[in-house]
Amino acid sequence: VTVHLVGAGPGDPGLITARGLDLVRACDVLVYDVLVSPELVAEAPADALLISRAPLRQAEIDGLLVEYGRAGLDVVRLKGGDPFVFGRGGEEALALAAAGIPFTVTPGVSSIAAVPSAAMIPVTHRGVSDRVTIANGHGVPDDPEALTTALARGGGTIVLFMGLERLGELVSGLVAAGLDPSTPAAVVANGTLPRQEIVSGAVDELAELASALPTPALVVIGDVVDVGRRLRAAAERHHAVVA
Ligand SMILES: C[S@@+](CC[C@H](N)C(=O)[O-])C[C@H]1O[C@@H](n2cnc3c(N)ncnc32)[C@H](O)[C@@H]1O
């Protein structure tokens, strides 16, 4: 009789945690994100109430979680990736706490870890990058330069969530703030899924290379992208030999 905030993983339904799947299979109500795999939604009990988050505003979701939690039902709020990485899970947990409803948090495999990894990009490859900065590509609306200036100065690998829409602007900002325009960069769309697509090249050509890519997409900038390119080439050669 609790509301469970559960991470569904990055897309591939095999990447939910064992605990997360147990909770989905035992719930009375499942409130799920747009990016959650339909195969995971299908794991809910046949008589569970299924609610897509798609048409709802955040306040309505918070209200539903409180309402069903208060009614004594087992509610699973299934969220893409990890609930607390750019997922508004913190806001939902605060709404539940304010209403006195018990809740738990089950971590998920975030796309910060899974998407570069599925594209064979080792974001902290030893000797190449000793840090990763992750940021929301939407940036700070009233100060667009603040994000790119901080990222360009930070060094190491840069990973941008929700960055595809504004990619051209973000890259110009990074280069204007001192990032070498020849820095290797990649965009990974639909990471971990069979329809995964990767484009890579110098950061100053990235917006053009990625212009036809679908969302969801993650942007990775830094020398580790070249390590990824070598690893994918090696894996493909191996695959060709085995096949
Ligand atoms: C609202 S955020 C949610 C992130 C999620 N909580 C997590 O931990 O991965 C959505 C953004 O995550 C990234 N993303 C999520 N799943 C992805 C995937 N399978 N491939 C590429 N990017 C993904 C994209 O940048 C997308 O715009």
GROMACS .gro file of C-alpha atoms and ligand atoms in nm:
model
  270
    1VAL     CA    1   0.000   0.000   0.000
    2THR     CA    2   0.253   0.244  -0.123
    3VAL     CA    3   0.343   0.447  -0.427
    4HIS     CA    4   0.657   0.312  -0.591
    5LEU     CA    5   0.862   0.540  -0.814
    6VAL     CA    6   1.032   0.292  -1.045
    7GLY     CA    7   1.296   0.339  -1.315
    8ALA     CA    8   1.208   0.149  -1.634
    9GLY     CA    9   1.556   0.174  -1.787
   10PRO     CA   10   1.656   0.341  -2.112
   11GLY     CA   11   1.426   0.172  -2.365
   12ASP     CA   12   1.520  -0.194  -2.406
   13PRO     CA   13   1.266  -0.373  -2.181
   14GLY     CA   14   1.542  -0.613  -2.072
   15LEU     CA   15   1.713  -0.326  -1.890
   16ILE     CA   16   1.457  -0.274  -1.612
   17THR     CA   17   1.585  -0.402  -1.275
   18ALA     CA   18   1.457  -0.732  -1.129
   19ARG     CA   19   1.300  -0.538  -0.840
   20GLY     CA   20   1.133  -0.292  -1.076
   21LEU     CA   21   0.979  -0.574  -1.279
   22ASP     CA   22   0.850  -0.746  -0.961
   23LEU     CA   23   0.677  -0.421  -0.859
   24VAL     CA   24   0.518  -0.377  -1.205
   25ARG     CA   25   0.390  -0.736  -1.196
   26ALA     CA   26   0.224  -0.681  -0.856
   27CYS     CA   27   0.070  -0.333  -0.897
   28ASP     CA   28  -0.295  -0.222  -0.886
   29VAL     CA   29  -0.229   0.098  -1.080
   30LEU     CA   30   0.048   0.167  -1.334
   31VAL     CA   31   0.118   0.526  -1.437
   32TYR     CA   32   0.376   0.515  -1.715
   33ASP     CA   33   0.589   0.753  -1.922
   34VAL     CA   34   0.579   0.789  -2.300
   35LEU     CA   35   0.932   0.645  -2.339
   36VAL     CA   36   0.855   0.331  -2.136
   37SER     CA   37   0.854   0.013  -2.347
   38PRO     CA   38   0.502  -0.121  -2.421
   39GLU     CA   39   0.639  -0.466  -2.330
   40LEU     CA   40   0.691  -0.347  -1.970
   41VAL     CA   41   0.342  -0.197  -1.954
   42ALA     CA   42   0.212  -0.537  -2.069
   43GLU     CA   43   0.377  -0.695  -1.762
   44ALA     CA   44   0.122  -0.532  -1.528
   45PRO     CA   45  -0.153  -0.764  -1.397
   46ALA     CA   46  -0.449  -0.802  -1.635
   47ASP     CA   47  -0.682  -0.620  -1.394
   48ALA     CA   48  -0.443  -0.333  -1.317
   49LEU     CA   49  -0.550   0.019  -1.408
   50LEU     CA   50  -0.311   0.150  -1.678
   51ILE     CA   51  -0.266   0.525  -1.710
   52SER     CA   52  -0.043   0.686  -1.974
   53ARG     CA   53   0.129   0.999  -1.859
   54ALA     CA   54   0.117   1.141  -2.213
   55PRO     CA   55  -0.190   1.369  -2.195
   56LEU     CA   56  -0.137   1.474  -1.833
   57ARG     CA   57   0.027   1.781  -1.683
   58GLN     CA   58   0.272   1.729  -1.396
   59ALA     CA   59   0.024   1.856  -1.136
   60GLU     CA   60  -0.235   1.604  -1.260
   61ILE     CA   61   0.014   1.317  -1.228
   62ASP     CA   62   0.107   1.426  -0.876
   63GLY     CA   63  -0.267   1.441  -0.795
   64LEU     CA   64  -0.333   1.091  -0.931
   65LEU     CA   65  -0.044   0.940  -0.736
   66VAL     CA   66  -0.173   1.099  -0.415
   67GLU     CA   67  -0.534   0.996  -0.488
   68TYR     CA   68  -0.460   0.629  -0.563
   69GLY     CA   69  -0.198   0.609  -0.287
   70ARG     CA   70  -0.452   0.745  -0.038
   71ALA     CA   71  -0.708   0.487  -0.158
   72GLY     CA   72  -0.469   0.217  -0.033
   73LEU     CA   73  -0.372   0.080  -0.375
   74ASP     CA   74  -0.025  -0.037  -0.483
   75VAL     CA   75   0.073   0.224  -0.736
   76VAL     CA   76   0.375   0.200  -0.966
   77ARG     CA   77   0.490   0.522  -1.128
   78LEU     CA   78   0.709   0.380  -1.407
   79LYS     CA   79   0.950   0.636  -1.541
   80GLY     CA   80   1.204   0.626  -1.826
   81GLY     CA   81   1.564   0.562  -1.721
   82ASP     CA   82   1.616   0.649  -1.355
   83PRO     CA   83   1.334   0.835  -1.178
   84PHE     CA   84   1.569   1.102  -1.040
   85VAL     CA   85   1.778   1.183  -1.349
   86PHE     CA   86   1.595   1.459  -1.540
   87GLY     CA   87   1.277   1.270  -1.463
   88ARG     CA   88   1.085   1.493  -1.221
   89GLY     CA   89   1.081   1.199  -0.979
   90GLY     CA   90   1.190   1.434  -0.702
   91GLU     CA   91   0.883   1.650  -0.759
   92GLU     CA   92   0.651   1.350  -0.745
   93ALA     CA   93   0.819   1.225  -0.427
   94LEU     CA   94   0.782   1.569  -0.268
   95ALA     CA   95   0.411   1.577  -0.359
   96LEU     CA   96   0.363   1.235  -0.197
   97ALA     CA   97   0.562   1.338   0.111
   98ALA     CA   98   0.354   1.657   0.146
   99ALA     CA   99   0.035   1.450   0.133
  100GLY     CA  100   0.167   1.197   0.387
  101ILE     CA  101   0.154   0.906   0.139
  102PRO     CA  102   0.425   0.637   0.184
  103PHE     CA  103   0.651   0.594  -0.117
  104THR     CA  104   0.962   0.404  -0.228
  105VAL     CA  105   1.218   0.471  -0.501
  106THR     CA  106   1.354   0.192  -0.721
  107PRO     CA  107   1.654   0.310  -0.924
  108GLY     CA  108   1.661   0.254  -1.297
  109VAL     CA  109   1.936   0.223  -1.556
  110SER     CA  110   1.962   0.584  -1.667
  111SER     CA  111   2.038   0.672  -2.026
  112ILE     CA  112   2.342   0.862  -1.892
  113ALA     CA  113   2.501   0.523  -1.831
  114ALA     CA  114   2.319   0.304  -2.081
  115VAL     CA  115   2.305   0.505  -2.402
  116PRO     CA  116   2.677   0.587  -2.447
  117SER     CA  117   2.756   0.233  -2.331
  118ALA     CA  118   2.520   0.075  -2.586
  119ALA     CA  119   2.698   0.287  -2.848
  120MET     CA  120   3.031   0.154  -2.708
  121ILE     CA  121   3.142   0.500  -2.594
  122PRO     CA  122   3.332   0.462  -2.261
  123VAL     CA  123   3.254   0.804  -2.111
  124THR     CA  124   3.539   0.792  -1.857
  125HIS     CA  125   3.800   0.603  -2.059
  126ARG     CA  126   4.117   0.610  -1.850
  127GLY     CA  127   4.376   0.852  -1.986
  128VAL     CA  128   4.116   1.019  -2.211
  129SER     CA  129   3.854   1.165  -1.976
  130ASP     CA  130   3.843   1.172  -1.598
  131ARG     CA  131   3.504   1.340  -1.566
  132VAL     CA  132   3.160   1.366  -1.721
  133THR     CA  133   2.933   1.668  -1.707
  134ILE     CA  134   2.568   1.593  -1.774
  135ALA     CA  135   2.331   1.873  -1.854
  136ASN     CA  136   1.983   1.947  -1.974
  137GLY     CA  137   2.024   2.077  -2.331
  138HIS     CA  138   1.730   2.311  -2.282
  139GLY     CA  139   1.967   2.515  -2.066
  140VAL     CA  140   1.868   2.812  -1.860
  141PRO     CA  141   1.598   2.991  -2.063
  142ASP     CA  142   1.682   3.345  -1.951
  143ASP     CA  143   2.061   3.297  -1.979
  144PRO     CA  144   2.137   3.071  -2.280
  145GLU     CA  145   2.515   3.131  -2.261
  146ALA     CA  146   2.547   3.020  -1.899
  147LEU     CA  147   2.521   2.651  -1.986
  148THR     CA  148   2.760   2.645  -2.282
  149THR     CA  149   3.020   2.859  -2.105
  150ALA     CA  150   3.018   2.632  -1.799
  151LEU     CA  151   3.034   2.317  -2.013
  152ALA     CA  152   3.317   2.442  -2.236
  153ARG     CA  153   3.522   2.535  -1.927
  154GLY     CA  154   3.450   2.211  -1.743
  155GLY     CA  155   3.666   1.982  -1.959
  156GLY     CA  156   3.615   1.604  -1.980
  157THR     CA  157   3.317   1.440  -2.148
  158ILE     CA  158   2.996   1.637  -2.198
  159VAL     CA  159   2.663   1.453  -2.214
  160LEU     CA  160   2.353   1.649  -2.309
  161PHE     CA  161   2.000   1.528  -2.244
  162MET     CA  162   1.722   1.677  -2.458
  163GLY     CA  163   1.983   1.853  -2.670
  164LEU     CA  164   1.883   1.752  -3.024
  165GLU     CA  165   1.632   2.031  -3.079
  166ARG     CA  166   1.880   2.310  -3.001
  167LEU     CA  167   2.195   2.129  -3.114
  168GLY     CA  168   2.317   2.395  -3.360
  169GLU     CA  169   2.280   2.669  -3.102
  170LEU     CA  170   2.443   2.460  -2.828
  171VAL     CA  171   2.743   2.373  -3.045
  172SER     CA  172   2.792   2.737  -3.153
  173GLY     CA  173   2.779   2.838  -2.787
  174LEU     CA  174   3.034   2.574  -2.687
  175VAL     CA  175   3.275   2.670  -2.965
  176ALA     CA  176   3.231   3.042  -2.888
  177ALA     CA  177   3.318   2.959  -2.527
  178GLY     CA  178   3.643   2.790  -2.628
  179LEU     CA  179   3.564   2.426  -2.715
  180ASP     CA  180   3.787   2.304  -3.002
  181PRO     CA  181   3.556   2.276  -3.308
  182SER     CA  182   3.731   1.952  -3.409
  183THR     CA  183   3.638   1.778  -3.078
  184PRO     CA  184   3.485   1.437  -3.155
  185ALA     CA  185   3.111   1.422  -3.087
  186ALA     CA  186   2.819   1.187  -3.137
  187VAL     CA  187   2.443   1.174  -3.116
  188VAL     CA  188   2.281   0.844  -3.019
  189ALA     CA  189   1.909   0.817  -3.096
  190ASN     CA  190   1.684   0.541  -2.959
  191GLY     CA  191   1.978   0.406  -2.761
  192THR     CA  192   1.961   0.038  -2.652
  193LEU     CA  193   1.672  -0.031  -2.891
  194PRO     CA  194   1.693  -0.230  -3.217
  195ARG     CA  195   1.635   0.099  -3.403
  196GLN     CA  196   1.935   0.266  -3.233
  197GLU     CA  197   2.114   0.515  -3.462
  198ILE     CA  198   2.452   0.678  -3.408
  199VAL     CA  199   2.609   0.967  -3.597
  200SER     CA  200   2.952   1.099  -3.512
  201GLY     CA  201   3.200   1.355  -3.639
  202ALA     CA  202   3.363   1.680  -3.535
  203VAL     CA  203   3.145   1.879  -3.298
  204ASP     CA  204   3.109   2.169  -3.543
  205GLU     CA  205   2.946   1.939  -3.801
  206LEU     CA  206   2.729   1.753  -3.552
  207ALA     CA  207   2.406   1.952  -3.598
  208GLU     CA  208   2.412   1.887  -3.971
  209LEU     CA  209   2.500   1.517  -3.929
  210ALA     CA  210   2.219   1.471  -3.677
  211SER     CA  211   1.954   1.679  -3.852
  212ALA     CA  212   1.745   1.377  -3.957
  213LEU     CA  213   1.774   1.182  -3.632
  214PRO     CA  214   1.463   1.104  -3.427
  215THR     CA  215   1.423   1.153  -3.051
  216PRO     CA  216   1.495   1.046  -2.783
  217ALA     CA  217   1.858   1.128  -2.844
  218LEU     CA  218   2.164   1.184  -2.628
  219VAL     CA  219   2.458   1.405  -2.730
  220VAL     CA  220   2.810   1.300  -2.627
  221ILE     CA  221   3.103   1.537  -2.680
  222GLY     CA  222   3.467   1.457  -2.609
  223ASP     CA  223   3.764   1.245  -2.715
  224VAL     CA  224   3.598   0.930  -2.576
  225VAL     CA  225   3.371   0.941  -2.884
  226ASP     CA  226   3.673   0.835  -3.093
  227VAL     CA  227   3.735   0.538  -2.863
  228GLY     CA  228   3.372   0.443  -2.925
  229ARG     CA  229   3.418   0.465  -3.298
  230ARG     CA  230   3.717   0.228  -3.278
  231LEU     CA  231   3.527  -0.016  -3.057
  232ARG     CA  232   3.222  -0.024  -3.287
  233ALA     CA  233   3.447  -0.084  -3.588
  234ALA     CA  234   3.620  -0.371  -3.405
  235ALA     CA  235   3.287  -0.521  -3.299
  236GLU     CA  236   3.156  -0.500  -3.656
  237ARG     CA  237   3.468  -0.668  -3.795
  238HIS     CA  238   3.429  -0.945  -3.539
  239HIS     CA  239   3.061  -0.979  -3.626
  240ALA     CA  240   3.150  -1.002  -3.996
  241VAL     CA  241   3.404  -1.278  -3.925
  242VAL     CA  242   3.162  -1.472  -3.703
  243ALA     CA  243   2.874  -1.433  -3.951
  244LIG     C1  244   1.306   1.365  -1.968
  244LIG     S1  245   1.464   1.291  -1.991
  244LIG     C2  246   1.448   1.146  -1.894
  244LIG     C3  247   1.578   1.078  -1.861
  244LIG     C4  248   1.563   0.951  -1.783
  244LIG     N1  249   1.506   0.976  -1.651
  244LIG     C5  250   1.695   0.874  -1.767
  244LIG     O1  251   1.743   0.855  -1.654
  244LIG     O2  252   1.747   0.831  -1.871
  244LIG     C6  253   1.453   1.232  -2.156
  244LIG     C7  254   1.585   1.247  -2.230
  244LIG     O3  255   1.670   1.138  -2.197
  244LIG     C8  256   1.746   1.098  -2.309
  244LIG     N2  257   1.710   0.958  -2.344
  244LIG     C9  258   1.623   0.880  -2.277
  244LIG     N3  259   1.616   0.757  -2.334
  244LIG    C10  260   1.701   0.759  -2.440
  244LIG    C11  261   1.739   0.663  -2.538
  244LIG     N4  262   1.688   0.539  -2.539
  244LIG     N5  263   1.828   0.699  -2.633
  244LIG    C12  264   1.882   0.823  -2.633
  244LIG     N6  265   1.851   0.918  -2.542
  244LIG    C13  266   1.762   0.887  -2.446
  244LIG    C14  267   1.711   1.194  -2.422
  244LIG     O4  268   1.803   1.302  -2.418
  244LIG    C15  269   1.572   1.238  -2.381
  244LIG     O5  270   1.539   1.364  -2.437
   0.00000   0.00000   0.00000
